[in-house]
PDB file of C-alpha atoms in Angstrom:
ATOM      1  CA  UNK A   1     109.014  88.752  85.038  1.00 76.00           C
ATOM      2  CA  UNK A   2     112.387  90.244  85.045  1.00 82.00           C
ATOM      3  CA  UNK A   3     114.350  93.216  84.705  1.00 83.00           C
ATOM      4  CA  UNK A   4     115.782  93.391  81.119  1.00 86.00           C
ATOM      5  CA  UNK A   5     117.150  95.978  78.341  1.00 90.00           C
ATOM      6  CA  UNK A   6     115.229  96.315  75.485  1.00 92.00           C
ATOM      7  CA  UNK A   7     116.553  94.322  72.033  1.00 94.00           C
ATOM      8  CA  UNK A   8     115.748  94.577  68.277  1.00 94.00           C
ATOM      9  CA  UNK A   9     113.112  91.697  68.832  1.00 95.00           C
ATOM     10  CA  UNK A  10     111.171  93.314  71.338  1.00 95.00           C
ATOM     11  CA  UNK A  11     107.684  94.837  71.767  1.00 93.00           C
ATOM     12  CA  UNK A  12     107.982  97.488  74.641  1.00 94.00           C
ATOM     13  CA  UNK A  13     104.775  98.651  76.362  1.00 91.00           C
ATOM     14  CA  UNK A  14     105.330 101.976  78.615  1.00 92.00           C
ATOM     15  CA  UNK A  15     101.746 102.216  80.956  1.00 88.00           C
ATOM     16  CA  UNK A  16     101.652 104.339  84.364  1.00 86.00           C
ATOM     17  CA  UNK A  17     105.416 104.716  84.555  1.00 89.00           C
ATOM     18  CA  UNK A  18     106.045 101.537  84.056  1.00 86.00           C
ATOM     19  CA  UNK A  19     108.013 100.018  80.631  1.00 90.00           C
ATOM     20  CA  UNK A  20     107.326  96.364  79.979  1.00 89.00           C
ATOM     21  CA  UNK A  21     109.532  94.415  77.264  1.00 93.00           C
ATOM     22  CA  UNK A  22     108.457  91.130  75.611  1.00 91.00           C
ATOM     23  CA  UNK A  23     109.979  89.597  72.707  1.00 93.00           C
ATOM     24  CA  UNK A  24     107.788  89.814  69.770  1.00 94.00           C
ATOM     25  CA  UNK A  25     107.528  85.773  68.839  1.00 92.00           C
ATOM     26  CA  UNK A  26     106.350  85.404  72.441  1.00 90.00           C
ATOM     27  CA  UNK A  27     104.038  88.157  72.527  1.00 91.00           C
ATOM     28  CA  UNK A  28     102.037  86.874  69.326  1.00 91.00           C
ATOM     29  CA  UNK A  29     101.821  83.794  70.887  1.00 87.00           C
ATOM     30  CA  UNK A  30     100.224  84.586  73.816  1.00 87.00           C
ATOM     31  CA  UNK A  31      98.737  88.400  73.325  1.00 88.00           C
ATOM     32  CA  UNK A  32      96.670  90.080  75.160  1.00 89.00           C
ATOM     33  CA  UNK A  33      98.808  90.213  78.367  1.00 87.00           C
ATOM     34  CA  UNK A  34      97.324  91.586  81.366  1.00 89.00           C
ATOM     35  CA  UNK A  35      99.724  92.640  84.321  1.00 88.00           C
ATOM     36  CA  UNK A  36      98.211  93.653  87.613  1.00 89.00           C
ATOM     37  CA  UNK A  37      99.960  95.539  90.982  1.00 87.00           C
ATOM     38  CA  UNK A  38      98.129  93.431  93.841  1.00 91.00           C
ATOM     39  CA  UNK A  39      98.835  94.453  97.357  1.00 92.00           C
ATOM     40  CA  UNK A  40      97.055  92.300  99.975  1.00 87.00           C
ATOM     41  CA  UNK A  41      96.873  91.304 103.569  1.00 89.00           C
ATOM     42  CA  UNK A  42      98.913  87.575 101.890  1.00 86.00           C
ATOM     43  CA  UNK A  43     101.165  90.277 100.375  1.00 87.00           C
ATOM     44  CA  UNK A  44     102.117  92.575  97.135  1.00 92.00           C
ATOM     45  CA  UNK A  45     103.627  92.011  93.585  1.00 90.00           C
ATOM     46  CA  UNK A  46     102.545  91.650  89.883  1.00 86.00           C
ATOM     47  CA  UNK A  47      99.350  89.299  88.289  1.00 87.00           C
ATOM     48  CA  UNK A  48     100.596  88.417  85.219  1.00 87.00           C
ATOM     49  CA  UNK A  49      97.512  86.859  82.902  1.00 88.00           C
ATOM     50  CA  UNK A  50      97.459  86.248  79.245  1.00 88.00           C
ATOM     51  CA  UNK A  51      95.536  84.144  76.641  1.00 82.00           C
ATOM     52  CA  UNK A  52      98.236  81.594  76.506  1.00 80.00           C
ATOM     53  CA  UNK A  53      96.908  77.870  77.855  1.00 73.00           C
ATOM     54  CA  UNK A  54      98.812  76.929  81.283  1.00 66.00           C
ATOM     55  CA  UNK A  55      99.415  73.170  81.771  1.00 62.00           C
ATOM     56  CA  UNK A  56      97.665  71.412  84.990  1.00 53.00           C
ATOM     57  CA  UNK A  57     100.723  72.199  86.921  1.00 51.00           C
ATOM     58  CA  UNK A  58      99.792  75.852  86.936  1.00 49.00           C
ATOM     59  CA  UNK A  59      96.184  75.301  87.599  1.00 46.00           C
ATOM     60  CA  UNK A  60      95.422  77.671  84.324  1.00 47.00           C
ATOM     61  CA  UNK A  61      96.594  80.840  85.404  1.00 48.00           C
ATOM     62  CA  UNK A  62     100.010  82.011  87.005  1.00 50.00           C
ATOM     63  CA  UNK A  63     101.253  85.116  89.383  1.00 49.00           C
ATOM     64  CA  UNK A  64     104.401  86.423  89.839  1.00 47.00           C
TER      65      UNK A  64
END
């Protein structure tokens, strides 16, 4: 997750305030995307989860 601009091969999301951007190739690829706000006592940030496979080194699902 990072802060980008918007291009011509982009799918842009707004929800609650918030615009997401992800290119279009990577978005079929790995659609539905589910992001997340988690604030808890081990801290806050984003839960990015998706239907795309992880490897073993991610353990299957990944945060940000």
């Amino acid at each position: 997750m990072a802060l980008d601009e918007s291009r011509e091969n982009d799918e842009v999301f707004d929800d609650r305030g918030l615009t997401y951007v992800v290119e279009k190739t990577l978005y079929e690829n790995i659609k539905p995307i589910r992001v997340d706000y988690v604030n808890s006592a081990m801290g806050s940030g984003f839960n990015i989860s998706s239907s795309m496979q992880m490897g073993r080194s991610c353990g299957g699902s990944c945060s940000c």
